[in-house]
């Protein structure tokens, strides 16, 4: 018997937890499955412990390239239920604890992971998209959707550890880690990482989109150093498409609007294709795009300074045609207010005396 869900918070923890059956099962297939499960768990545990405790030794071995390659050579055969454990424990430990002088060993290792995970996540989300939500989904469909969300979030967290500093001040400035700088400069799995991160914005998981946004900002700013117009357009299109799914979300909507503004502002001076992308937004005219673009160019040139609130309002007005309405707003009945005549003010009498000195006579009567 196996329990697949061990949950302390929604959508966070999902593991295969072996249980002891009340009756001993002598089925050979069950015994073999349990053996492979235990072997996998012990292998990941040993790899994590060795890499964490003895990084200088393990990465200096002559066989280090073969050892790293063996960890990902059959990555496509890893069951989906086991992927999170490998991402969180095994692969992350290798990337984090590898000494900087040995980063060259990670080239094939990271390239294989980024390529395989991009294909795997795309396939998993394609299957989730075929779930019919008009009828009640089955338990298997709901579990698979939950599994897809958890694996996607864990992989994006893995990429964030590789590219984004953990310290708060450096993260606020959209800085990049030394390892991330090396991966970007040497083009190690870069195209797959960009596609995975920006495609994550368009999946049916607002928490995944929120986790991917800081990485999207870092990658869009780094693209300036080696700008490719096709990649820049892809980044902007994915950010705009995300608003179709999450634009009305109370938590994710506003940050996504800010992300669209950030990408456009960072890449506009290198590309004349970005305004053409904005023209494809519903209910947007050429005049609206030109007014928005002129503001951005003035801001880039330093001729105009906009507050963060003004930036988001500008982007919101531009993108309102692509943001879907919530269910409540879709069924909201219009309220028509009956026009009422204005309340007339009391007209002042021209010869009215402002002297209130005689008001004492009102209280003086009957005192004589």
Short mmCIF file of C-alpha atoms in Angstrom, two decimals:
data_model
loop_
_atom_site.label_atom_id
_atom_site.label_comp_id
_atom_site.label_asym_id
_atom_site.label_seq_id
_atom_site.Cartn_x
_atom_site.Cartn_y
_atom_site.Cartn_z
CA UNK A 1 0.00 0.00 0.00
CA UNK A 2 1.33 3.42 -0.93
CA UNK A 3 0.08 6.81 0.17
CA UNK A 4 0.82 9.40 -2.52
CA UNK A 5 -0.20 12.59 -0.76
CA UNK A 6 1.42 13.97 2.36
CA UNK A 7 0.21 17.54 2.53
CA UNK A 8 1.04 20.25 5.08
CA UNK A 9 0.01 23.09 2.80
CA UNK A 10 -2.03 23.10 -0.37
CA UNK A 11 0.03 22.29 -3.43
CA UNK A 12 3.36 22.14 -1.65
CA UNK A 13 4.25 18.62 -0.53
CA UNK A 14 3.63 15.53 -2.60
CA UNK A 15 5.67 12.42 -2.04
CA UNK A 16 5.33 8.68 -2.27
CA UNK A 17 5.25 7.53 1.32
CA UNK A 18 5.62 3.78 1.73
CA UNK A 19 3.21 2.18 4.11
CA UNK A 20 3.26 -1.18 5.84
CA UNK A 21 0.31 -3.34 4.77
CA UNK A 22 -1.65 -5.12 7.44
CA UNK A 23 -1.22 -8.34 5.50
CA UNK A 24 2.14 -9.32 3.99
CA UNK A 25 1.94 -9.10 0.20
CA UNK A 26 4.02 -11.77 -1.51
CA UNK A 27 3.23 -10.53 -5.01
CA UNK A 28 6.57 -10.40 -6.89
CA UNK A 29 5.62 -7.22 -8.78
CA UNK A 30 4.77 -5.43 -5.53
CA UNK A 31 8.05 -6.52 -3.96
CA UNK A 32 10.02 -5.34 -7.01
CA UNK A 33 8.28 -1.96 -6.98
CA UNK A 34 9.06 -1.50 -3.31
CA UNK A 35 12.67 -2.47 -3.91
CA UNK A 36 13.06 0.07 -6.74
CA UNK A 37 11.39 2.74 -4.61
CA UNK A 38 13.75 2.13 -1.69
CA UNK A 39 16.78 2.00 -4.01
CA UNK A 40 15.83 5.32 -5.58
CA UNK A 41 15.36 6.97 -2.18
CA UNK A 42 18.70 5.74 -0.88
CA UNK A 43 20.53 6.78 -4.05
CA UNK A 44 19.25 10.36 -3.85
CA UNK A 45 20.05 10.50 -0.13
CA UNK A 46 23.64 9.29 -0.66
CA UNK A 47 24.23 11.68 -3.58
CA UNK A 48 22.93 14.63 -1.59
CA UNK A 49 25.03 13.77 1.46
CA UNK A 50 28.27 13.27 -0.51
CA UNK A 51 27.88 16.44 -2.58
CA UNK A 52 26.94 18.50 0.47
CA UNK A 53 29.66 17.25 2.84
CA UNK A 54 32.58 16.69 0.44
CA UNK A 55 32.12 19.00 -2.58
CA UNK A 56 35.83 19.67 -3.01
CA UNK A 57 36.61 15.96 -3.12
CA UNK A 58 33.75 14.66 -5.24
CA UNK A 59 34.06 17.32 -7.97
CA UNK A 60 37.86 16.87 -8.14
CA UNK A 61 37.69 13.18 -8.99
CA UNK A 62 38.82 12.19 -12.49
CA UNK A 63 35.51 10.34 -12.87
CA UNK A 64 33.44 13.42 -11.93
CA UNK A 65 32.14 14.04 -15.50
CA UNK A 66 30.97 10.43 -15.80
CA UNK A 67 29.38 10.56 -12.35
CA UNK A 68 27.40 13.70 -13.17
CA UNK A 69 26.38 12.35 -16.55
CA UNK A 70 25.08 9.16 -14.94
CA UNK A 71 22.69 11.23 -12.81
CA UNK A 72 20.87 12.55 -15.87
CA UNK A 73 21.58 10.03 -18.63
CA UNK A 74 18.18 8.36 -18.09
CA UNK A 75 16.30 11.40 -16.86
CA UNK A 76 13.44 10.80 -19.30
CA UNK A 77 12.76 7.43 -17.62
CA UNK A 78 12.34 8.90 -14.13
CA UNK A 79 8.67 8.46 -13.11
CA UNK A 80 6.80 11.73 -12.71
CA UNK A 81 6.02 10.93 -9.08
CA UNK A 82 9.80 10.79 -8.38
CA UNK A 83 10.79 13.96 -10.22
CA UNK A 84 10.21 16.34 -7.32
CA UNK A 85 12.54 14.38 -5.05
CA UNK A 86 15.32 14.42 -7.66
CA UNK A 87 14.85 18.14 -8.35
CA UNK A 88 14.74 19.21 -4.71
CA UNK A 89 17.42 16.93 -3.31
CA UNK A 90 19.74 15.54 -5.96
CA UNK A 91 20.04 18.06 -8.81
CA UNK A 92 19.77 21.12 -6.62
CA UNK A 93 22.56 19.91 -4.31
CA UNK A 94 24.88 19.35 -7.28
CA UNK A 95 24.26 22.85 -8.69
CA UNK A 96 24.48 24.69 -5.36
CA UNK A 97 27.55 22.98 -3.87
CA UNK A 98 29.70 22.66 -6.99
CA UNK A 99 32.83 24.85 -6.51
CA UNK A 100 33.10 27.76 -8.93
CA UNK A 101 36.36 26.47 -10.37
CA UNK A 102 34.52 23.26 -11.35
CA UNK A 103 31.46 24.82 -12.99
CA UNK A 104 32.57 23.55 -16.38
CA UNK A 105 31.52 20.09 -15.19
CA UNK A 106 27.92 21.31 -15.02
CA UNK A 107 27.61 22.14 -18.72
CA UNK A 108 26.28 18.79 -19.92
CA UNK A 109 24.55 18.12 -16.60
CA UNK A 110 22.48 21.32 -16.62
CA UNK A 111 21.83 21.23 -20.38
CA UNK A 112 20.37 17.73 -20.09
CA UNK A 113 18.13 18.74 -17.18
CA UNK A 114 16.83 21.93 -18.81
CA UNK A 115 16.12 20.21 -22.12
CA UNK A 116 14.35 17.20 -20.61
CA UNK A 117 12.31 19.19 -18.09
CA UNK A 118 11.08 21.63 -20.72
CA UNK A 119 9.72 18.77 -22.83
CA UNK A 120 8.37 16.91 -19.79
CA UNK A 121 6.50 19.90 -18.33
CA UNK A 122 5.07 20.87 -21.71
CA UNK A 123 3.74 17.34 -22.16
CA UNK A 124 2.27 17.23 -18.64
CA UNK A 125 0.48 20.56 -19.03
CA UNK A 126 -0.86 19.50 -22.44
CA UNK A 127 -2.48 16.52 -20.75
CA UNK A 128 -3.90 18.74 -18.01
CA UNK A 129 -5.40 21.06 -20.64
CA UNK A 130 -7.52 18.17 -21.94
CA UNK A 131 -9.28 17.72 -18.60
CA UNK A 132 -12.96 18.52 -19.00
CA UNK A 133 -13.89 20.86 -16.15
CA UNK A 134 -17.50 21.20 -17.32
CA UNK A 135 -18.10 17.71 -15.99
CA UNK A 136 -16.72 16.58 -12.66
CA UNK A 137 -13.05 15.51 -13.07
CA UNK A 138 -12.04 12.08 -11.84
CA UNK A 139 -9.75 11.58 -8.84
CA UNK A 140 -6.95 10.50 -11.20
CA UNK A 141 -7.30 13.71 -13.23
CA UNK A 142 -7.30 15.89 -10.13
CA UNK A 143 -4.25 14.08 -8.77
CA UNK A 144 -2.39 14.44 -12.06
CA UNK A 145 -3.18 18.17 -12.19
CA UNK A 146 -1.92 18.56 -8.63
CA UNK A 147 1.22 16.57 -9.42
CA UNK A 148 1.89 18.73 -12.48
CA UNK A 149 1.55 21.93 -10.46
CA UNK A 150 3.89 20.68 -7.73
CA UNK A 151 6.60 19.48 -10.12
CA UNK A 152 6.41 22.72 -12.12
CA UNK A 153 6.74 24.87 -9.00
CA UNK A 154 9.65 22.81 -7.70
CA UNK A 155 11.51 23.05 -11.00
CA UNK A 156 11.01 26.84 -11.15
CA UNK A 157 12.33 27.03 -7.57
CA UNK A 158 15.35 25.01 -8.73
CA UNK A 159 16.00 27.54 -11.52
CA UNK A 160 15.57 30.42 -9.08
CA UNK A 161 18.28 28.96 -6.84
CA UNK A 162 20.56 28.83 -9.87
CA UNK A 163 19.91 32.38 -11.11
CA UNK A 164 18.54 34.57 -8.29
CA UNK A 165 20.30 35.49 -5.02
CA UNK A 166 18.57 34.43 -1.83
CA UNK A 167 19.40 37.67 -0.01
CA UNK A 168 16.59 40.20 0.00
CA UNK A 169 18.54 43.33 -0.97
CA UNK A 170 20.22 41.75 -3.98
CA UNK A 171 16.93 40.19 -5.07
CA UNK A 172 15.23 43.59 -5.04
CA UNK A 173 17.76 44.95 -7.53
CA UNK A 174 17.10 42.00 -9.88
CA UNK A 175 20.72 40.88 -9.50
CA UNK A 176 21.91 37.50 -10.75
CA UNK A 177 24.01 34.94 -8.92
CA UNK A 178 27.61 34.19 -10.02
CA UNK A 179 26.42 30.73 -11.09
CA UNK A 180 23.55 32.26 -13.05
CA UNK A 181 25.94 34.72 -14.67
CA UNK A 182 28.17 31.82 -15.74
CA UNK A 183 25.22 29.82 -17.10
CA UNK A 184 23.94 32.83 -19.04
CA UNK A 185 27.32 33.93 -20.42
CA UNK A 186 28.23 30.41 -21.57
CA UNK A 187 24.75 29.78 -22.98
CA UNK A 188 24.30 26.62 -20.92
CA UNK A 189 20.72 25.44 -21.50
CA UNK A 190 19.69 29.08 -21.89
CA UNK A 191 17.06 28.74 -24.61
CA UNK A 192 15.29 25.90 -22.78
CA UNK A 193 15.36 27.83 -19.49
CA UNK A 194 13.86 30.95 -21.10
CA UNK A 195 11.12 28.94 -22.82
CA UNK A 196 10.27 27.02 -19.64
CA UNK A 197 10.18 30.05 -17.36
CA UNK A 198 8.12 32.26 -19.65
CA UNK A 199 5.79 29.45 -20.67
CA UNK A 200 5.15 28.87 -16.96
CA UNK A 201 3.35 32.22 -16.95
CA UNK A 202 0.71 30.82 -19.32
CA UNK A 203 -0.13 27.61 -17.42
CA UNK A 204 -3.26 27.27 -15.29
CA UNK A 205 -1.44 27.87 -12.00
CA UNK A 206 -1.26 31.39 -10.62
CA UNK A 207 1.20 30.35 -7.89
CA UNK A 208 3.55 29.03 -10.56
CA UNK A 209 3.28 32.34 -12.43
CA UNK A 210 4.11 34.27 -9.27
CA UNK A 211 7.20 32.14 -8.64
CA UNK A 212 8.38 32.54 -12.23
CA UNK A 213 8.00 36.34 -12.35
CA UNK A 214 11.25 37.31 -10.52
CA UNK A 215 13.20 35.00 -12.81
CA UNK A 216 11.46 36.49 -15.86
CA UNK A 217 12.59 39.97 -14.81
CA UNK A 218 16.19 38.85 -14.31
CA UNK A 219 16.34 37.04 -17.67
CA UNK A 220 14.75 39.94 -19.57
CA UNK A 221 17.31 42.36 -18.14
CA UNK A 222 20.21 40.01 -18.95
CA UNK A 223 18.93 39.65 -22.53
CA UNK A 224 19.97 43.27 -23.07
CA UNK A 225 23.61 42.13 -23.15
CA UNK A 226 23.02 39.80 -26.12
CA UNK A 227 19.67 40.90 -27.50
CA UNK A 228 17.79 38.63 -29.88
CA UNK A 229 14.59 40.10 -31.29
CA UNK A 230 12.83 36.75 -31.57
CA UNK A 231 13.49 36.01 -27.90
CA UNK A 232 12.42 39.51 -26.84
CA UNK A 233 9.11 39.21 -28.70
CA UNK A 234 8.58 35.76 -27.19
CA UNK A 235 9.07 37.15 -23.67
CA UNK A 236 6.55 39.95 -24.21
CA UNK A 237 3.97 37.69 -25.86
CA UNK A 238 4.11 35.16 -23.01
CA UNK A 239 3.72 37.93 -20.42
CA UNK A 240 0.67 39.33 -22.23
CA UNK A 241 -0.88 35.87 -22.68
CA UNK A 242 -0.54 35.24 -18.96
CA UNK A 243 -3.02 38.06 -18.36
CA UNK A 244 -5.68 36.11 -20.24
CA UNK A 245 -5.52 33.46 -17.51
CA UNK A 246 -4.40 35.35 -14.41
CA UNK A 247 -5.15 39.01 -15.15
CA UNK A 248 -8.27 39.01 -13.01
CA UNK A 249 -6.54 37.19 -10.13
CA UNK A 250 -6.42 39.38 -7.03
CA UNK A 251 -2.87 38.31 -6.17
CA UNK A 252 -1.21 37.65 -9.54
CA UNK A 253 -2.97 40.21 -11.75
CA UNK A 254 -1.16 43.40 -10.71
CA UNK A 255 2.37 41.86 -10.64
CA UNK A 256 1.81 40.43 -14.13
CA UNK A 257 0.81 43.85 -15.45
CA UNK A 258 3.99 45.23 -13.90
CA UNK A 259 5.97 42.43 -15.58
CA UNK A 260 4.64 43.39 -19.03
CA UNK A 261 5.68 47.00 -18.41
CA UNK A 262 9.10 45.89 -17.13
CA UNK A 263 9.85 43.71 -20.18
CA UNK A 264 8.68 46.37 -22.64
CA UNK A 265 10.68 49.09 -20.91
CA UNK A 266 13.85 46.95 -20.69
CA UNK A 267 13.83 45.79 -24.31
CA UNK A 268 12.19 48.66 -26.21
CA UNK A 269 15.39 50.49 -27.15
CA UNK A 270 16.71 47.34 -28.85
CA UNK A 271 13.58 46.38 -30.78
CA UNK A 272 11.06 48.03 -33.08
CA UNK A 273 8.92 44.88 -33.10
CA UNK A 274 7.51 45.31 -29.61
CA UNK A 275 4.98 48.07 -30.56
CA UNK A 276 3.67 45.71 -33.26
CA UNK A 277 3.00 43.12 -30.57
CA UNK A 278 0.93 45.64 -28.60
CA UNK A 279 -1.19 46.37 -31.69
CA UNK A 280 -2.48 42.79 -31.55
CA UNK A 281 -4.14 43.40 -28.15
CA UNK A 282 -7.94 43.64 -28.43
CA UNK A 283 -9.47 47.16 -28.36
CA UNK A 284 -6.07 48.81 -28.86
CA UNK A 285 -5.59 51.41 -31.57
CA UNK A 286 -2.49 52.81 -33.19
CA UNK A 287 -2.91 56.09 -31.31
CA UNK A 288 -3.03 54.31 -27.94
CA UNK A 289 0.13 52.32 -28.70
CA UNK A 290 1.97 55.39 -29.95
CA UNK A 291 1.05 57.35 -26.82
CA UNK A 292 2.20 54.47 -24.60
CA UNK A 293 5.40 53.99 -26.60
CA UNK A 294 6.27 57.70 -26.51
CA UNK A 295 5.95 57.67 -22.71
CA UNK A 296 8.28 54.66 -22.50
CA UNK A 297 10.87 56.22 -24.79
CA UNK A 298 10.77 59.45 -22.81
CA UNK A 299 11.28 57.49 -19.62
CA UNK A 300 14.23 55.56 -21.11
CA UNK A 301 15.82 58.81 -22.28
CA UNK A 302 15.44 60.28 -18.78
CA UNK A 303 13.12 63.07 -19.92
CA UNK A 304 10.25 61.81 -17.77
CA UNK A 305 10.04 60.10 -14.39
CA UNK A 306 7.07 57.92 -13.56
CA UNK A 307 6.10 56.50 -10.21
CA UNK A 308 5.48 52.78 -9.88
CA UNK A 309 1.74 53.37 -9.53
CA UNK A 310 1.68 55.46 -12.72
CA UNK A 311 3.51 52.73 -14.64
CA UNK A 312 0.99 50.09 -13.62
CA UNK A 313 -1.96 52.37 -14.44
CA UNK A 314 -0.51 53.02 -17.90
CA UNK A 315 -0.07 49.31 -18.54
CA UNK A 316 -3.50 48.47 -17.10
CA UNK A 317 -5.26 50.90 -19.46
CA UNK A 318 -3.35 49.44 -22.39
CA UNK A 319 -3.97 45.80 -21.47
CA UNK A 320 -7.56 45.96 -20.24
CA UNK A 321 -8.77 44.32 -23.46
CA UNK A 322 -6.80 41.14 -22.80
CA UNK A 323 -7.69 40.75 -19.10
CA UNK A 324 -10.59 38.34 -18.69
CA UNK A 325 -13.42 39.19 -16.34
CA UNK A 326 -14.02 37.19 -13.20
CA UNK A 327 -17.14 35.03 -12.95
CA UNK A 328 -18.72 37.58 -10.61
CA UNK A 329 -18.07 40.43 -13.02
CA UNK A 330 -19.39 38.43 -15.97
CA UNK A 331 -22.75 37.90 -14.26
CA UNK A 332 -22.94 41.28 -12.60
CA UNK A 333 -26.21 43.05 -13.43
CA UNK A 334 -25.88 46.62 -14.64
CA UNK A 335 -27.21 49.27 -12.29
CA UNK A 336 -28.97 52.23 -13.85
CA UNK A 337 -29.34 55.34 -11.68
CA UNK A 338 -32.33 57.57 -12.40
CA UNK A 339 -31.17 61.10 -13.16
CA UNK A 340 -32.34 63.49 -10.47
CA UNK A 341 -32.63 67.26 -10.74
CA UNK A 342 -29.99 69.21 -8.86
CA UNK A 343 -30.89 70.50 -5.42
CA UNK A 344 -31.41 74.23 -5.61
CA UNK A 345 -29.58 76.36 -3.13
CA UNK A 346 -31.57 78.82 -1.02
CA UNK A 347 -31.43 82.16 -2.64
CA UNK A 348 -30.29 85.05 -0.57
CA UNK A 349 -32.76 87.93 -0.05
CA UNK A 350 -31.15 91.05 -1.37
CA UNK A 351 -32.28 93.39 1.42
CA UNK A 352 -31.81 90.84 4.17
CA UNK A 353 -30.17 92.36 7.21
CA UNK A 354 -27.16 90.54 8.56
CA UNK A 355 -27.37 92.36 11.87
CA UNK A 356 -28.42 89.92 14.61
CA UNK A 357 -28.31 92.47 17.39
CA UNK A 358 -32.14 92.63 17.66
CA UNK A 359 -32.42 88.90 18.28
CA UNK A 360 -32.33 89.65 22.00
CA UNK A 361 -35.85 91.14 21.69
CA UNK A 362 -37.23 87.64 21.16
CA UNK A 363 -36.10 86.64 24.62
CA UNK A 364 -36.91 89.93 26.27
CA UNK A 365 -40.72 89.68 25.84
CA UNK A 366 -42.67 89.08 29.06
CA UNK A 367 -39.81 90.15 31.32
CA UNK A 368 -41.21 93.59 32.04
#
